[in-house]
Short mmCIF file of C-alpha atoms in Angstrom, two decimals:
data_model
loop_
_atom_site.label_atom_id
_atom_site.label_comp_id
_atom_site.label_asym_id
_atom_site.label_seq_id
_atom_site.Cartn_x
_atom_site.Cartn_y
_atom_site.Cartn_z
CA UNK A 28 -10.38 -13.05 -11.75
CA UNK A 29 -6.62 -12.61 -11.10
CA UNK A 30 -6.68 -15.99 -9.44
CA UNK A 31 -9.14 -18.15 -9.13
CA UNK A 32 -8.14 -22.16 -6.97
CA UNK A 33 -11.23 -24.32 -7.84
CA UNK A 34 -12.18 -27.28 -5.10
CA UNK A 35 -7.46 -28.43 -4.72
CA UNK A 36 -7.06 -31.31 -3.37
CA UNK A 37 -3.43 -31.75 -2.15
CA UNK A 38 -1.69 -34.68 -0.85
CA UNK A 39 1.36 -35.40 1.14
CA UNK A 40 1.49 -38.80 0.93
CA UNK A 41 -1.42 -40.31 1.59
CA UNK A 42 -1.83 -36.87 4.08
CA UNK A 43 -4.66 -35.35 2.15
CA UNK A 44 -3.08 -31.85 3.64
CA UNK A 45 -6.01 -30.01 1.33
CA UNK A 46 -9.24 -31.13 1.46
CA UNK A 47 -10.88 -29.28 -1.54
CA UNK A 48 -10.21 -25.34 -1.27
CA UNK A 49 -12.45 -22.66 -3.00
CA UNK A 50 -9.90 -19.03 -3.37
CA UNK A 51 -10.04 -15.71 -4.88
CA UNK A 52 -7.93 -13.41 -5.41
CA UNK A 53 -8.97 -10.45 -7.76
CA UNK A 54 -6.52 -8.15 -9.31
CA UNK A 55 -5.15 -5.49 -6.56
CA UNK A 56 -6.44 -6.59 -3.78
CA UNK A 57 -4.29 -8.10 -0.10
CA UNK A 58 -6.23 -10.82 0.77
CA UNK A 59 -5.71 -12.91 3.14
CA UNK A 60 -5.94 -16.74 4.82
CA UNK A 61 -5.91 -16.98 8.61
CA UNK A 62 -6.59 -20.48 10.42
CA UNK A 63 -4.05 -22.32 12.83
CA UNK A 64 -1.33 -24.32 12.61
CA UNK A 65 -1.55 -27.04 10.23
CA UNK A 66 -4.30 -26.07 8.87
CA UNK A 67 -3.67 -25.91 5.21
CA UNK A 68 -2.57 -22.16 4.53
CA UNK A 69 1.15 -22.59 3.57
CA UNK A 70 0.51 -25.56 1.47
CA UNK A 71 -2.32 -23.05 -0.80
CA UNK A 72 1.03 -21.11 -1.34
CA UNK A 73 3.21 -23.96 -2.38
CA UNK A 74 -0.17 -25.21 -4.32
CA UNK A 75 0.17 -21.83 -6.51
CA UNK A 76 3.66 -21.77 -6.87
CA UNK A 77 4.13 -25.01 -8.19
CA UNK A 78 6.15 -26.17 -5.72
CA UNK A 79 4.00 -29.08 -4.45
CA UNK A 80 1.15 -30.95 -7.31
CA UNK A 81 -2.72 -31.18 -7.13
CA UNK A 82 -4.63 -34.87 -7.20
CA UNK A 83 -7.82 -32.66 -7.81
CA UNK A 84 -9.36 -29.29 -8.92
CA UNK A 85 -7.62 -26.76 -10.58
CA UNK A 86 -5.50 -23.13 -10.02
CA UNK A 87 -6.19 -20.79 -12.72
CA UNK A 88 -4.06 -17.70 -12.44
CA UNK A 89 -5.46 -14.74 -15.91
CA UNK A 90 -7.89 -17.12 -17.33
CA UNK A 91 -4.98 -19.77 -17.85
CA UNK A 92 -4.54 -22.89 -16.03
CA UNK A 93 -1.47 -23.44 -14.23
CA UNK A 94 -1.57 -27.06 -12.87
CA UNK A 95 1.37 -28.54 -13.57
CA UNK A 96 3.19 -25.40 -14.81
CA UNK A 97 6.85 -25.35 -13.57
CA UNK A 98 8.17 -22.84 -10.37
CA UNK A 99 10.05 -21.07 -13.10
CA UNK A 100 8.18 -20.55 -15.15
CA UNK A 101 4.89 -20.05 -12.43
CA UNK A 102 7.18 -17.22 -11.40
CA UNK A 103 8.11 -15.76 -15.62
CA UNK A 104 4.66 -15.52 -15.54
CA UNK A 105 4.74 -12.66 -12.93
CA UNK A 106 3.39 -15.79 -9.57
CA UNK A 107 6.33 -15.00 -6.98
CA UNK A 108 6.48 -16.47 -3.44
CA UNK A 109 7.44 -14.79 0.02
CA UNK A 110 8.58 -18.14 1.88
CA UNK A 111 7.84 -18.12 5.79
CA UNK A 112 11.83 -18.26 8.11
CA UNK A 113 12.34 -16.21 4.77
CA UNK A 114 15.29 -18.79 3.32
CA UNK A 115 17.68 -15.98 1.80
CA UNK A 116 21.07 -16.93 1.68
CA UNK A 117 23.21 -15.76 4.14
CA UNK A 118 26.73 -16.99 2.86
CA UNK A 119 25.05 -14.16 -0.20
CA UNK A 120 25.90 -10.21 -0.32
CA UNK A 121 22.80 -8.61 0.26
CA UNK A 122 23.15 -7.27 -3.19
CA UNK A 123 24.17 -10.48 -4.77
CA UNK A 124 20.24 -12.13 -2.91
CA UNK A 125 18.75 -9.40 -4.95
CA UNK A 126 20.01 -9.72 -8.44
CA UNK A 127 19.34 -13.58 -7.19
CA UNK A 128 15.59 -13.00 -7.60
CA UNK A 129 15.78 -11.22 -10.89
CA UNK A 130 17.86 -14.71 -12.44
CA UNK A 131 14.95 -14.73 -14.97
CA UNK A 132 14.56 -11.18 -16.25
CA UNK A 133 16.89 -9.82 -19.26
CA UNK A 134 15.75 -7.07 -19.14
CA UNK A 135 18.43 -4.88 -17.37
CA UNK A 136 16.57 -0.80 -17.37
CA UNK A 137 13.57 -2.70 -16.15
CA UNK A 138 15.64 -5.15 -13.16
CA UNK A 139 17.09 -1.31 -12.08
CA UNK A 140 14.50 0.57 -12.49
CA UNK A 141 13.04 -2.86 -9.68
CA UNK A 142 16.26 -2.31 -7.17
CA UNK A 143 15.72 1.40 -7.53
CA UNK A 144 11.65 0.81 -6.22
CA UNK A 145 13.44 -1.80 -3.07
CA UNK A 146 16.33 0.06 -1.95
CA UNK A 147 13.34 3.07 -2.41
CA UNK A 148 10.58 0.69 0.58
CA UNK A 149 13.94 -1.06 2.84
CA UNK A 150 16.98 2.02 2.43
CA UNK A 151 18.56 -0.55 5.35
CA UNK A 152 19.13 -2.91 2.27
CA UNK A 153 20.74 -0.29 0.20
CA UNK A 154 23.11 0.49 3.06
CA UNK A 155 23.65 -3.61 3.57
CA UNK A 156 23.34 -4.12 0.01
CA UNK A 157 27.85 -4.93 0.24
CA UNK A 158 26.82 -7.15 3.35
CA UNK A 159 26.71 -11.44 4.01
CA UNK A 160 22.75 -11.86 3.68
CA UNK A 161 23.32 -14.17 7.21
CA UNK A 162 25.24 -11.35 9.15
CA UNK A 163 21.72 -9.16 9.33
CA UNK A 164 19.30 -9.02 11.54
CA UNK A 165 16.33 -11.51 11.30
CA UNK A 166 13.69 -8.10 10.51
CA UNK A 167 16.01 -6.57 8.00
CA UNK A 168 15.88 -10.81 6.00
CA UNK A 169 12.77 -10.46 6.35
CA UNK A 170 13.28 -7.23 3.83
CA UNK A 171 15.26 -8.36 2.59
CA UNK A 172 13.04 -11.43 0.81
CA UNK A 173 10.84 -9.45 -0.28
CA UNK A 174 13.54 -7.32 -1.98
CA UNK A 175 14.64 -9.71 -3.80
CA UNK A 176 10.89 -11.29 -4.52
CA UNK A 177 10.29 -8.12 -5.49
CA UNK A 178 12.66 -7.68 -8.46
CA UNK A 179 11.26 -10.46 -10.00
CA UNK A 180 8.19 -8.09 -10.63
CA UNK A 181 5.22 -10.05 -9.29
CA UNK A 182 1.78 -9.54 -10.87
CA UNK A 183 0.99 -11.30 -7.60
CA UNK A 184 3.27 -11.64 -3.88
CA UNK A 185 2.25 -15.05 -2.08
CA UNK A 186 3.77 -13.35 1.57
CA UNK A 187 4.18 -16.88 4.17
CA UNK A 188 4.05 -15.42 8.07
CA UNK A 189 6.03 -12.25 7.08
CA UNK A 190 5.90 -10.76 11.33
CA UNK A 191 7.40 -15.25 12.45
CA UNK A 192 9.94 -14.04 15.26
CA UNK A 193 10.12 -9.86 14.76
CA UNK A 194 9.31 -7.62 16.69
CA UNK A 195 6.14 -5.35 17.17
CA UNK A 196 7.71 -2.63 15.77
CA UNK A 197 9.83 -3.92 13.13
CA UNK A 198 6.03 -6.23 12.97
CA UNK A 199 5.09 -2.24 12.56
CA UNK A 200 6.88 -1.13 10.11
CA UNK A 201 7.06 -4.35 7.35
CA UNK A 202 3.40 -4.98 7.31
CA UNK A 203 3.03 -0.91 6.39
CA UNK A 204 5.25 -1.54 3.32
CA UNK A 205 3.24 -4.33 2.31
CA UNK A 206 0.41 -1.63 2.00
CA UNK A 207 2.92 0.73 0.52
CA UNK A 208 4.08 -2.59 -2.66
CA UNK A 209 -0.66 -3.31 -3.19
CA UNK A 210 -0.30 0.22 -3.28
CA UNK A 211 2.55 0.97 -6.37
CA UNK A 212 0.01 -2.26 -7.83
CA UNK A 213 0.37 -5.76 -6.64
CA UNK A 214 -2.05 -7.53 -6.21
CA UNK A 215 -1.20 -9.72 -2.12
CA UNK A 216 -2.02 -12.84 -1.12
CA UNK A 217 -1.06 -12.88 3.10
CA UNK A 218 -1.36 -15.88 5.39
CA UNK A 219 -0.28 -14.42 8.36
CA UNK A 220 -1.08 -16.47 12.08
CA UNK A 221 -1.75 -13.08 13.34
CA UNK A 222 -4.64 -12.87 12.50
CA UNK A 223 -5.81 -9.74 13.80
CA UNK A 224 -3.04 -7.89 11.69
CA UNK A 225 -3.19 -9.76 8.34
CA UNK A 226 -6.89 -8.68 8.57
CA UNK A 227 -6.40 -5.21 9.26
CA UNK A 228 -4.04 -4.92 6.57
CA UNK A 229 -6.16 -6.64 4.03
CA UNK A 230 -9.36 -5.86 1.56
CA UNK A 231 -10.81 -9.59 2.10
CA UNK A 232 -10.12 -13.11 4.27
CA UNK A 233 -10.42 -16.78 4.53
CA UNK A 234 -10.36 -18.91 6.40
CA UNK A 235 -9.15 -21.83 7.20
CA UNK A 236 -9.43 -25.19 9.40
CA UNK A 237 -7.45 -28.56 8.86
CA UNK A 238 -7.46 -27.76 4.56
CA UNK A 239 -10.91 -25.92 4.00
CA UNK A 240 -12.23 -23.13 3.70
CA UNK A 241 -14.87 -22.52 6.61
CA UNK A 242 -15.25 -19.14 6.47
CA UNK A 243 -15.12 -15.58 4.70
CA UNK A 244 -15.74 -12.57 3.96
CA UNK A 245 -14.05 -9.23 3.90
CA UNK A 246 -12.06 -8.18 6.76
CA UNK A 247 -13.18 -5.48 7.78
CA UNK A 248 -16.51 -7.93 8.64
CA UNK A 249 -13.98 -11.01 9.51
CA UNK A 250 -12.68 -9.02 12.19
CA UNK A 251 -16.49 -8.58 13.44
CA UNK A 252 -17.45 -11.81 13.22
CA UNK A 253 -17.89 -13.27 16.64
CA UNK A 254 -16.66 -16.82 15.80
CA UNK A 255 -13.58 -15.52 13.90
CA UNK A 256 -13.15 -13.59 17.58
CA UNK A 257 -13.34 -16.83 19.73
CA UNK A 258 -10.66 -18.89 17.38
CA UNK A 259 -8.15 -16.56 16.83
CA UNK A 260 -8.39 -12.77 18.18
CA UNK A 261 -8.28 -13.63 21.41
CA UNK A 262 -11.76 -12.29 23.05
#
């Protein structure tokens, strides 16, 4: 098992945002986490990344507990998050944003190899490498945010709402690339408001409701589940 969350409870002040969730991610999978606004999806990713520290429970990555491990060490261990809203550095160039993704790495040859990989996945970033990140379109900024994360060479990529604010044609392109990244060997935990899309592109899924896991199954089974259809697929 690559990642395990065991009865994780995370608070915002006195508010318990996660009420004891348990999740498993196996190496090579795309696992999605779907649910409504405020259900705890982004909180789950931030807790895994070390941005938030759970009050109870455990998070085990590659057999090692990462509770209370600093976020920069978690990145060095191979977990990298693409945050909701992209959060690129708008005044820095595309190249400078990508360089920051590799700031913890010392292997220059490996960094060059990953830069070539990013430019292969997102040719538009090569074309605009000297352009300020803030002048890119929304879709291009999402590509830059994913590319920046890949520059850390993650074993586990956490994606938070990659389709947010994008035109439908760009959403399909982004998700095709997400599948390609997974096929190249990167395990992915995906948070996505568009449940139909998330389940189509993932292997397994979890439904989270008000900080608790309500349902889990293969993505194919969840797509056919009547409860999921009514609540999240618009049927």
